PDB file of C-alpha atoms in Angstrom:
ATOM      1  CA  MET A 177     -70.911-110.059-132.755  1.00 51.00           C
ATOM      2  CA  THR A 178     -72.540-112.203-135.399  1.00 49.00           C
ATOM      3  CA  THR A 179     -70.454-112.692-138.526  1.00 48.00           C
ATOM      4  CA  PHE A 180     -72.505-112.956-141.712  1.00 48.00           C
ATOM      5  CA  ASP A 181     -71.097-115.159-144.468  1.00 45.00           C
ATOM      6  CA  LYS A 182     -72.640-114.513-147.876  1.00 39.00           C
ATOM      7  CA  THR A 183     -70.991-117.624-149.273  1.00 35.00           C
ATOM      8  CA  ALA A 184     -73.000-119.712-146.790  1.00 36.00           C
ATOM      9  CA  ALA A 185     -76.333-118.678-148.318  1.00 36.00           C
ATOM     10  CA  ALA A 186     -78.467-121.708-149.120  1.00 38.00           C
ATOM     11  CA  PRO A 187     -81.588-122.148-151.232  1.00 37.00           C
ATOM     12  CA  ARG A 188     -84.915-122.057-149.410  1.00 42.00           C
ATOM     13  CA  GLU A 189     -85.461-125.793-149.642  1.00 42.00           C
ATOM     14  CA  ASP A 190     -82.078-126.595-148.123  1.00 43.00           C
ATOM     15  CA  ALA A 191     -82.705-124.884-144.774  1.00 49.00           C
ATOM     16  CA  ASP A 192     -81.891-126.870-141.638  1.00 53.00           C
ATOM     17  CA  ASP A 193     -85.069-128.662-140.578  1.00 64.00           C
ATOM     18  CA  SER A 194     -84.031-129.299-136.965  1.00 74.00           C
ATOM     19  CA  PRO A 195     -85.950-127.551-134.149  1.00 89.00           C
ATOM     20  CA  LEU A 196     -84.218-124.559-132.614  1.00 94.00           C
ATOM     21  CA  VAL A 197     -87.078-123.911-130.181  1.00 95.00           C
ATOM     22  CA  GLU A 198     -89.691-126.423-129.008  1.00 96.00           C
ATOM     23  CA  ILE A 199     -92.653-125.190-126.964  1.00 96.00           C
ATOM     24  CA  GLU A 200     -94.814-127.722-125.136  1.00 96.00           C
ATOM     25  CA  GLY A 201     -97.979-126.976-123.171  1.00 95.00           C
ATOM     26  CA  LEU A 202     -97.166-123.311-122.521  1.00 96.00           C
ATOM     27  CA  THR A 203     -99.744-121.561-120.343  1.00 95.00           C
ATOM     28  CA  LYS A 204    -100.120-117.995-119.119  1.00 95.00           C
ATOM     29  CA  SER A 205    -103.033-116.335-117.322  1.00 94.00           C
ATOM     30  CA  PHE A 206    -103.772-112.789-116.237  1.00 92.00           C
ATOM     31  CA  ASP A 207    -106.339-113.064-113.442  1.00 88.00           C
ATOM     32  CA  ALA A 208    -109.333-114.738-115.133  1.00 88.00           C
ATOM     33  CA  VAL A 209    -107.978-114.320-118.662  1.00 90.00           C
ATOM     34  CA  ARG A 210    -106.152-117.375-120.029  1.00 92.00           C
ATOM     35  CA  ALA A 211    -103.902-115.813-122.657  1.00 94.00           C
ATOM     36  CA  LEU A 212    -102.072-119.072-123.476  1.00 95.00           C
ATOM     37  CA  GLN A 213    -103.874-122.384-123.081  1.00 93.00           C
ATOM     38  CA  GLY A 214    -101.263-125.077-123.617  1.00 94.00           C
ATOM     39  CA  VAL A 215     -99.441-123.849-126.732  1.00 96.00           C
ATOM     40  CA  ASP A 216     -97.387-126.442-128.623  1.00 95.00           C
ATOM     41  CA  MET A 217     -95.164-125.271-131.494  1.00 95.00           C
ATOM     42  CA  THR A 218     -91.664-125.440-132.930  1.00 96.00           C
ATOM     43  CA  ILE A 219     -89.319-122.942-134.554  1.00 96.00           C
ATOM     44  CA  ARG A 220     -86.920-124.614-136.961  1.00 95.00           C
ATOM     45  CA  SER A 221     -83.312-123.573-137.442  1.00 94.00           C
ATOM     46  CA  GLY A 222     -82.452-121.386-140.408  1.00 92.00           C
ATOM     47  CA  GLN A 223     -86.063-120.730-141.381  1.00 94.00           C
ATOM     48  CA  VAL A 224     -88.507-117.848-141.264  1.00 96.00           C
ATOM     49  CA  THR A 225     -91.419-118.955-139.084  1.00 96.00           C
ATOM     50  CA  ALA A 226     -94.548-116.793-139.152  1.00 96.00           C
ATOM     51  CA  LEU A 227     -96.805-116.505-136.113  1.00 96.00           C
ATOM     52  CA  VAL A 228    -100.287-115.389-137.139  1.00 96.00           C
ATOM     53  CA  GLY A 229    -103.587-114.879-135.369  1.00 94.00           C
ATOM     54  CA  ASP A 230    -106.281-112.342-134.640  1.00 93.00           C
ATOM     55  CA  ASN A 231    -105.951-109.689-131.930  1.00 90.00           C
ATOM     56  CA  GLY A 232    -106.110-111.419-128.554  1.00 89.00           C
ATOM     57  CA  ALA A 233    -104.993-114.779-129.936  1.00 93.00           C
ATOM     58  CA  GLY A 234    -101.943-114.845-127.649  1.00 93.00           C
ATOM     59  CA  LYS A 235     -99.158-113.863-130.048  1.00 94.00           C
ATOM     60  CA  SER A 236     -97.772-111.015-127.952  1.00 91.00           C
ATOM     61  CA  THR A 237     -97.959-113.054-124.754  1.00 93.00           C
ATOM     62  CA  LEU A 238     -96.080-115.923-126.392  1.00 95.00           C
ATOM     63  CA  VAL A 239     -93.371-113.562-127.617  1.00 93.00           C
ATOM     64  CA  ARG A 240     -93.051-112.005-124.162  1.00 92.00           C
ATOM     65  CA  CYS A 241     -92.546-115.478-122.677  1.00 94.00           C
ATOM     66  CA  LEU A 242     -89.887-116.283-125.291  1.00 94.00           C
ATOM     67  CA  THR A 243     -88.049-113.037-124.628  1.00 92.00           C
ATOM     68  CA  GLY A 244     -88.185-113.144-120.839  1.00 92.00           C
ATOM     69  CA  VAL A 245     -90.439-110.113-120.454  1.00 92.00           C
ATOM     70  CA  GLN A 246     -92.989-112.372-118.740  1.00 91.00           C
ATOM     71  CA  SER A 247     -92.692-115.841-117.247  1.00 91.00           C
ATOM     72  CA  ALA A 248     -95.026-118.622-118.342  1.00 93.00           C
ATOM     73  CA  ASP A 249     -97.220-120.235-115.691  1.00 93.00           C
ATOM     74  CA  GLY A 250     -96.613-123.725-117.024  1.00 94.00           C
ATOM     75  CA  GLY A 251     -95.203-125.745-119.879  1.00 94.00           C
ATOM     76  CA  VAL A 252     -91.707-126.256-121.245  1.00 95.00           C
ATOM     77  CA  ILE A 253     -89.489-124.290-123.615  1.00 95.00           C
ATOM     78  CA  ARG A 254     -86.624-126.289-125.114  1.00 95.00           C
ATOM     79  CA  PHE A 255     -83.756-124.514-126.799  1.00 93.00           C
ATOM     80  CA  ARG A 256     -81.671-126.799-129.030  1.00 92.00           C
ATOM     81  CA  GLY A 257     -83.193-129.746-127.239  1.00 91.00           C
ATOM     82  CA  ARG A 258     -82.466-128.502-123.717  1.00 93.00           C
ATOM     83  CA  PRO A 259     -85.165-127.211-121.342  1.00 94.00           C
ATOM     84  CA  VAL A 260     -84.506-123.569-120.497  1.00 93.00           C
ATOM     85  CA  ARG A 261     -85.997-121.008-118.128  1.00 91.00           C
ATOM     86  CA  ILE A 262     -86.136-117.616-119.825  1.00 92.00           C
ATOM     87  CA  SER A 263     -86.655-115.518-116.724  1.00 90.00           C
ATOM     88  CA  SER A 264     -85.551-112.135-118.063  1.00 92.00           C
ATOM     89  CA  PRO A 265     -84.580-110.326-121.286  1.00 91.00           C
ATOM     90  CA  ASP A 266     -80.940-110.805-120.302  1.00 91.00           C
ATOM     91  CA  ALA A 267     -81.511-114.567-120.105  1.00 92.00           C
ATOM     92  CA  ALA A 268     -83.003-114.472-123.610  1.00 92.00           C
ATOM     93  CA  ARG A 269     -80.050-112.486-124.935  1.00 89.00           C
ATOM     94  CA  LYS A 270     -77.613-114.991-123.452  1.00 90.00           C
ATOM     95  CA  LEU A 271     -79.358-117.629-125.575  1.00 91.00           C
ATOM     96  CA  GLY A 272     -78.888-115.408-128.629  1.00 90.00           C
ATOM     97  CA  ILE A 273     -82.514-114.246-128.845  1.00 92.00           C
ATOM     98  CA  GLU A 274     -83.079-110.654-129.962  1.00 89.00           C
ATOM     99  CA  THR A 275     -86.365-108.852-130.632  1.00 88.00           C
ATOM    100  CA  VAL A 276     -87.401-105.997-132.903  1.00 86.00           C
ATOM    101  CA  TYR A 277     -90.513-104.473-131.321  1.00 80.00           C
ATOM    102  CA  GLN A 278     -92.928-102.152-133.084  1.00 76.00           C
ATOM    103  CA  ASP A 279     -91.499 -99.121-131.243  1.00 77.00           C
ATOM    104  CA  LEU A 280     -87.997-100.189-132.502  1.00 77.00           C
ATOM    105  CA  GLY A 281     -86.219 -99.058-129.309  1.00 82.00           C
ATOM    106  CA  LEU A 282     -83.888 -96.679-131.144  1.00 88.00           C
ATOM    107  CA  ILE A 283     -82.561 -93.442-129.628  1.00 91.00           C
ATOM    108  CA  GLU A 284     -83.310 -90.808-132.255  1.00 91.00           C
ATOM    109  CA  ASP A 285     -80.551 -88.357-131.327  1.00 92.00           C
ATOM    110  CA  LEU A 286     -77.838 -91.035-131.379  1.00 93.00           C
ATOM    111  CA  GLN A 287     -75.943 -92.036-134.495  1.00 93.00           C
ATOM    112  CA  VAL A 288     -76.477 -95.365-136.233  1.00 93.00           C
ATOM    113  CA  TRP A 289     -73.336 -96.969-134.807  1.00 93.00           C
ATOM    114  CA  GLN A 290     -74.270 -95.802-131.304  1.00 93.00           C
ATOM    115  CA  ASN A 291     -77.686 -97.444-131.618  1.00 91.00           C
ATOM    116  CA  LEU A 292     -76.146-100.687-132.867  1.00 92.00           C
ATOM    117  CA  PHE A 293     -73.913-100.864-129.786  1.00 92.00           C
ATOM    118  CA  LEU A 294     -76.321 -99.312-127.281  1.00 87.00           C
ATOM    119  CA  ASN A 295     -75.644-100.820-123.822  1.00 84.00           C
ATOM    120  CA  ARG A 296     -73.049-103.118-125.427  1.00 87.00           C
ATOM    121  CA  GLU A 297     -70.317-100.601-126.093  1.00 89.00           C
ATOM    122  CA  LEU A 298     -66.830-101.841-126.929  1.00 90.00           C
ATOM    123  CA  VAL A 299     -63.988-100.513-124.824  1.00 91.00           C
ATOM    124  CA  ARG A 300     -60.217-100.546-124.971  1.00 89.00           C
ATOM    125  CA  GLY A 301     -57.437-100.046-122.457  1.00 84.00           C
ATOM    126  CA  VAL A 302     -56.462-101.661-119.185  1.00 82.00           C
ATOM    127  CA  PRO A 303     -58.640-101.380-116.052  1.00 82.00           C
ATOM    128  CA  PRO A 304     -59.209 -99.061-114.344  1.00 83.00           C
ATOM    129  CA  ILE A 305     -58.503 -96.821-117.338  1.00 81.00           C
ATOM    130  CA  ARG A 306     -60.791 -97.897-120.153  1.00 85.00           C
ATOM    131  CA  VAL A 307     -62.349 -95.793-122.904  1.00 89.00           C
ATOM    132  CA  LEU A 308     -64.913 -96.370-125.619  1.00 90.00           C
ATOM    133  CA  ASP A 309     -63.432 -97.909-128.751  1.00 92.00           C
ATOM    134  CA  LYS A 310     -65.393 -95.685-131.146  1.00 92.00           C
ATOM    135  CA  ARG A 311     -63.259 -96.513-134.160  1.00 92.00           C
ATOM    136  CA  ARG A 312     -63.882-100.257-133.832  1.00 93.00           C
ATOM    137  CA  MET A 313     -67.630 -99.814-133.248  1.00 93.00           C
ATOM    138  CA  ILE A 314     -67.938 -97.542-136.294  1.00 94.00           C
ATOM    139  CA  ARG A 315     -65.979 -99.992-138.444  1.00 92.00           C
ATOM    140  CA  GLN A 316     -67.956-103.024-137.314  1.00 91.00           C
ATOM    141  CA  SER A 317     -71.266-101.182-137.746  1.00 91.00           C
ATOM    142  CA  ALA A 318     -70.352-100.310-141.320  1.00 91.00           C
ATOM    143  CA  GLU A 319     -69.424-103.942-141.987  1.00 88.00           C
ATOM    144  CA  VAL A 320     -72.740-105.254-140.632  1.00 86.00           C
ATOM    145  CA  LEU A 321     -74.817-102.775-142.638  1.00 87.00           C
ATOM    146  CA  LYS A 322     -72.826-103.505-145.793  1.00 85.00           C
ATOM    147  CA  THR A 323     -73.210-107.261-145.409  1.00 81.00           C
ATOM    148  CA  LEU A 324     -76.964-106.946-144.888  1.00 81.00           C
ATOM    149  CA  ASP A 325     -77.187-104.355-147.673  1.00 80.00           C
ATOM    150  CA  VAL A 326     -78.910-101.860-145.388  1.00 82.00           C
ATOM    151  CA  ALA A 327     -79.243 -98.526-147.184  1.00 79.00           C
ATOM    152  CA  VAL A 328     -78.542 -95.716-144.723  1.00 84.00           C
ATOM    153  CA  PRO A 329     -76.674 -92.483-145.511  1.00 81.00           C
ATOM    154  CA  ASN A 330     -73.821 -93.142-143.098  1.00 88.00           C
ATOM    155  CA  VAL A 331     -73.196 -94.947-139.808  1.00 91.00           C
ATOM    156  CA  ARG A 332     -72.525 -91.506-138.304  1.00 92.00           C
ATOM    157  CA  ALA A 333     -75.983 -90.236-139.323  1.00 91.00           C
ATOM    158  CA  THR A 334     -78.498 -89.689-136.534  1.00 93.00           C
ATOM    159  CA  VAL A 335     -81.605 -91.849-136.535  1.00 91.00           C
ATOM    160  CA  ARG A 336     -83.866 -88.795-136.315  1.00 90.00           C
ATOM    161  CA  ARG A 337     -82.992 -87.838-139.905  1.00 85.00           C
ATOM    162  CA  MET A 338     -83.962 -91.246-141.334  1.00 88.00           C
ATOM    163  CA  SER A 339     -87.115 -92.568-142.960  1.00 86.00           C
ATOM    164  CA  GLY A 340     -89.334 -95.180-141.302  1.00 84.00           C
ATOM    165  CA  GLY A 341     -87.903 -97.935-143.479  1.00 85.00           C
ATOM    166  CA  GLN A 342     -84.330 -96.953-142.687  1.00 87.00           C
ATOM    167  CA  ARG A 343     -85.092 -96.907-138.976  1.00 87.00           C
ATOM    168  CA  GLN A 344     -86.677-100.337-139.193  1.00 84.00           C
ATOM    169  CA  SER A 345     -83.634-101.639-141.085  1.00 86.00           C
ATOM    170  CA  VAL A 346     -81.288-100.255-138.419  1.00 89.00           C
ATOM    171  CA  ALA A 347     -83.334-101.926-135.672  1.00 87.00           C
ATOM    172  CA  ILE A 348     -83.283-105.242-137.562  1.00 84.00           C
ATOM    173  CA  ALA A 349     -79.545-104.930-138.205  1.00 86.00           C
ATOM    174  CA  ARG A 350     -78.946-104.352-134.487  1.00 87.00           C
ATOM    175  CA  ALA A 351     -80.989-107.429-133.590  1.00 84.00           C
ATOM    176  CA  ALA A 352     -79.243-109.539-136.216  1.00 81.00           C
ATOM    177  CA  ASN A 353     -75.853-108.260-135.064  1.00 81.00           C
ATOM    178  CA  TRP A 354     -76.417-109.633-131.565  1.00 84.00           C
ATOM    179  CA  GLY A 355     -79.024-112.335-132.186  1.00 72.00           C
ATOM    180  CA  LYS A 356     -76.772-115.281-132.842  1.00 73.00           C
ATOM    181  CA  THR A 357     -79.632-117.776-132.958  1.00 86.00           C
ATOM    182  CA  LEU A 358     -83.095-116.187-133.180  1.00 93.00           C
ATOM    183  CA  VAL A 359     -84.425-112.791-134.243  1.00 92.00           C
ATOM    184  CA  ILE A 360     -88.076-112.063-133.376  1.00 93.00           C
ATOM    185  CA  MET A 361     -89.838-109.371-135.409  1.00 91.00           C
ATOM    186  CA  ASP A 362     -93.164-107.947-134.238  1.00 88.00           C
ATOM    187  CA  GLU A 363     -95.083-106.476-137.212  1.00 87.00           C
ATOM    188  CA  PRO A 364     -91.884-105.068-138.791  1.00 86.00           C
ATOM    189  CA  THR A 365     -93.633-103.342-141.709  1.00 84.00           C
ATOM    190  CA  ALA A 366     -96.945-102.285-140.124  1.00 81.00           C
ATOM    191  CA  ALA A 367     -96.266 -98.544-140.484  1.00 77.00           C
ATOM    192  CA  LEU A 368     -94.291 -98.636-143.745  1.00 81.00           C
ATOM    193  CA  GLY A 369     -95.153 -97.881-147.351  1.00 84.00           C
ATOM    194  CA  VAL A 370     -94.875-100.327-150.244  1.00 87.00           C
ATOM    195  CA  ARG A 371     -91.275 -99.521-151.190  1.00 83.00           C
ATOM    196  CA  GLU A 372     -90.005 -99.570-147.599  1.00 84.00           C
ATOM    197  CA  THR A 373     -91.905-102.803-146.899  1.00 86.00           C
ATOM    198  CA  ALA A 374     -90.183-104.445-149.877  1.00 87.00           C
ATOM    199  CA  ALA A 375     -86.780-103.339-148.571  1.00 85.00           C
ATOM    200  CA  VAL A 376     -87.453-104.788-145.114  1.00 86.00           C
ATOM    201  CA  GLU A 377     -88.686-108.063-146.630  1.00 89.00           C
ATOM    202  CA  LYS A 378     -85.470-108.317-148.641  1.00 88.00           C
ATOM    203  CA  LEU A 379     -83.548-107.793-145.407  1.00 87.00           C
ATOM    204  CA  ILE A 380     -85.485-110.641-143.785  1.00 90.00           C
ATOM    205  CA  GLY A 381     -84.504-112.825-146.721  1.00 90.00           C
ATOM    206  CA  ARG A 382     -80.847-111.891-146.318  1.00 87.00           C
ATOM    207  CA  LEU A 383     -80.974-112.811-142.632  1.00 87.00           C
ATOM    208  CA  ARG A 384     -82.364-116.209-143.532  1.00 89.00           C
ATOM    209  CA  GLU A 385     -79.683-116.729-146.187  1.00 88.00           C
ATOM    210  CA  SER A 386     -77.069-115.891-143.555  1.00 84.00           C
ATOM    211  CA  GLY A 387     -78.359-118.680-141.318  1.00 86.00           C
ATOM    212  CA  VAL A 388     -80.304-116.507-138.868  1.00 88.00           C
ATOM    213  CA  THR A 389     -83.580-118.025-137.640  1.00 94.00           C
ATOM    214  CA  VAL A 390     -86.475-115.546-137.741  1.00 94.00           C
ATOM    215  CA  LEU A 391     -89.837-115.555-135.942  1.00 96.00           C
ATOM    216  CA  LEU A 392     -92.124-113.121-137.766  1.00 95.00           C
ATOM    217  CA  ILE A 393     -95.363-111.850-136.210  1.00 94.00           C
ATOM    218  CA  SER A 394     -97.537-110.412-138.956  1.00 91.00           C
ATOM    219  CA  HIS A 395    -101.167-109.683-139.801  1.00 90.00           C
ATOM    220  CA  ASP A 396    -100.246-109.404-143.486  1.00 91.00           C
ATOM    221  CA  MET A 397    -100.988-112.798-145.060  1.00 94.00           C
ATOM    222  CA  ALA A 398     -99.485-111.732-148.394  1.00 93.00           C
ATOM    223  CA  GLN A 399     -96.252-110.904-146.576  1.00 94.00           C
ATOM    224  CA  VAL A 400     -96.299-114.267-144.801  1.00 95.00           C
ATOM    225  CA  MET A 401     -96.671-116.005-148.149  1.00 95.00           C
ATOM    226  CA  ARG A 402     -93.758-114.010-149.583  1.00 95.00           C
ATOM    227  CA  VAL A 403     -91.149-114.404-146.848  1.00 95.00           C
ATOM    228  CA  ALA A 404     -91.999-117.290-144.493  1.00 96.00           C
ATOM    229  CA  ASP A 405     -91.211-120.992-144.697  1.00 96.00           C
ATOM    230  CA  THR A 406     -93.685-122.109-142.025  1.00 96.00           C
ATOM    231  CA  ALA A 407     -96.757-120.519-140.465  1.00 96.00           C
ATOM    232  CA  TRP A 408     -98.224-121.269-137.050  1.00 97.00           C
ATOM    233  CA  VAL A 409    -101.781-120.140-136.366  1.00 96.00           C
ATOM    234  CA  LEU A 410    -102.848-119.070-132.869  1.00 96.00           C
ATOM    235  CA  ARG A 411    -106.520-118.837-131.926  1.00 95.00           C
ATOM    236  CA  ARG A 412    -107.814-118.091-128.421  1.00 92.00           C
ATOM    237  CA  GLY A 413    -104.526-118.960-126.776  1.00 93.00           C
ATOM    238  CA  ARG A 414    -103.921-122.218-128.650  1.00 94.00           C
ATOM    239  CA  ALA A 415    -101.760-123.193-131.603  1.00 95.00           C
ATOM    240  CA  VAL A 416    -104.495-124.650-133.809  1.00 94.00           C
ATOM    241  CA  ALA A 417    -102.509-125.297-136.986  1.00 95.00           C
ATOM    242  CA  GLN A 418     -99.093-125.394-138.612  1.00 95.00           C
ATOM    243  CA  ARG A 419     -98.661-125.027-142.362  1.00 96.00           C
ATOM    244  CA  ASP A 420     -95.799-125.221-144.833  1.00 96.00           C
ATOM    245  CA  VAL A 421     -96.186-121.929-146.678  1.00 95.00           C
ATOM    246  CA  LYS A 422     -95.473-123.561-150.030  1.00 95.00           C
ATOM    247  CA  GLN A 423     -98.432-125.893-149.484  1.00 95.00           C
ATOM    248  CA  THR A 424    -101.045-123.425-148.250  1.00 95.00           C
ATOM    249  CA  SER A 425    -102.629-120.126-149.266  1.00 94.00           C
ATOM    250  CA  GLY A 426    -103.386-116.800-147.673  1.00 93.00           C
ATOM    251  CA  ASP A 427    -107.078-117.656-147.796  1.00 94.00           C
ATOM    252  CA  GLU A 428    -106.536-120.875-145.859  1.00 95.00           C
ATOM    253  CA  LEU A 429    -104.491-119.052-143.220  1.00 95.00           C
ATOM    254  CA  VAL A 430    -107.234-116.446-142.824  1.00 95.00           C
ATOM    255  CA  GLY A 431    -109.778-119.253-142.473  1.00 95.00           C
ATOM    256  CA  LEU A 432    -107.673-120.930-139.800  1.00 95.00           C
ATOM    257  CA  ILE A 433    -107.339-117.638-137.942  1.00 95.00           C
ATOM    258  CA  THR A 434    -111.093-116.986-137.920  1.00 93.00           C
ATOM    259  CA  GLY A 435    -112.131-120.617-137.392  1.00 91.00           C
ATOM    260  CA  ALA A 436    -113.867-120.857-140.770  1.00 91.00           C
ATOM    261  CA  VAL A 437    -111.338-123.602-141.583  1.00 88.00           C
ATOM    262  CA  ALA A 438    -110.807-126.335-138.988  1.00 85.00           C
ATOM    263  CA  GLY A 439    -107.302-126.446-137.560  1.00 79.00           C
ATOM    264  CA  ASP A 440    -105.190-129.476-136.684  1.00 81.00           C
ATOM    265  CA  ALA A 441    -105.947-129.022-132.965  1.00 76.00           C
ATOM    266  CA  ASP A 442    -109.655-128.269-133.320  1.00 73.00           C
ATOM    267  CA  GLY A 443    -112.219-130.672-131.965  1.00 59.00           C
TER     268      GLY A 443
END
């Protein structure tokens, strides 16, 4: 389990600038469709990196290659400077990569603590007699939610009784609990209202302060400007631009997405 240390929180400008993930020349095709056409990009440690682009730009395909759902046809992915082959979701998890998808992947009739430890249950006893260590899982779940300041009624509450924002927060907490190095979030606030969106964005900030690296896929340029450190723009399967969020604007990012503004890799 990841241990979050509030005392380790650092200001935005002091984040580690070293690459956690380096992607070089990544390609992926589906029959005649070239979804990724030699993508080059980096994800830096301890930062929130936004991945933006229009529908069909290649964002989802890139995420699936990073999480082992699909294998790239070509190119290299380096993790902490070492080339890796992410051949399955299990391989991604062993690297400490966790993903929060739009469908969240929560079991509605299970309690919060059961969802946090789903398929990773803690046990006690001596083989062959081993039983679930419910008390430890409940305690650790409460600690994680408290540290991340996730507002849910109780770790014994079922997910079905929760609001959309609470469900999203539980899914993010689960990913952060197991994602020791990188948490990928796919449109985490797309179906949420203003208040719930603000709560999720605060949670993203707390992850960053705790040293968790975040890759955020979002169509909301205002959100990108609020929470991200760096933005990468994908267009037609290529990474056409990278921008420091503090030195760009939402309008420029939209222009880069549509092609109205020339990107670094254009021409």
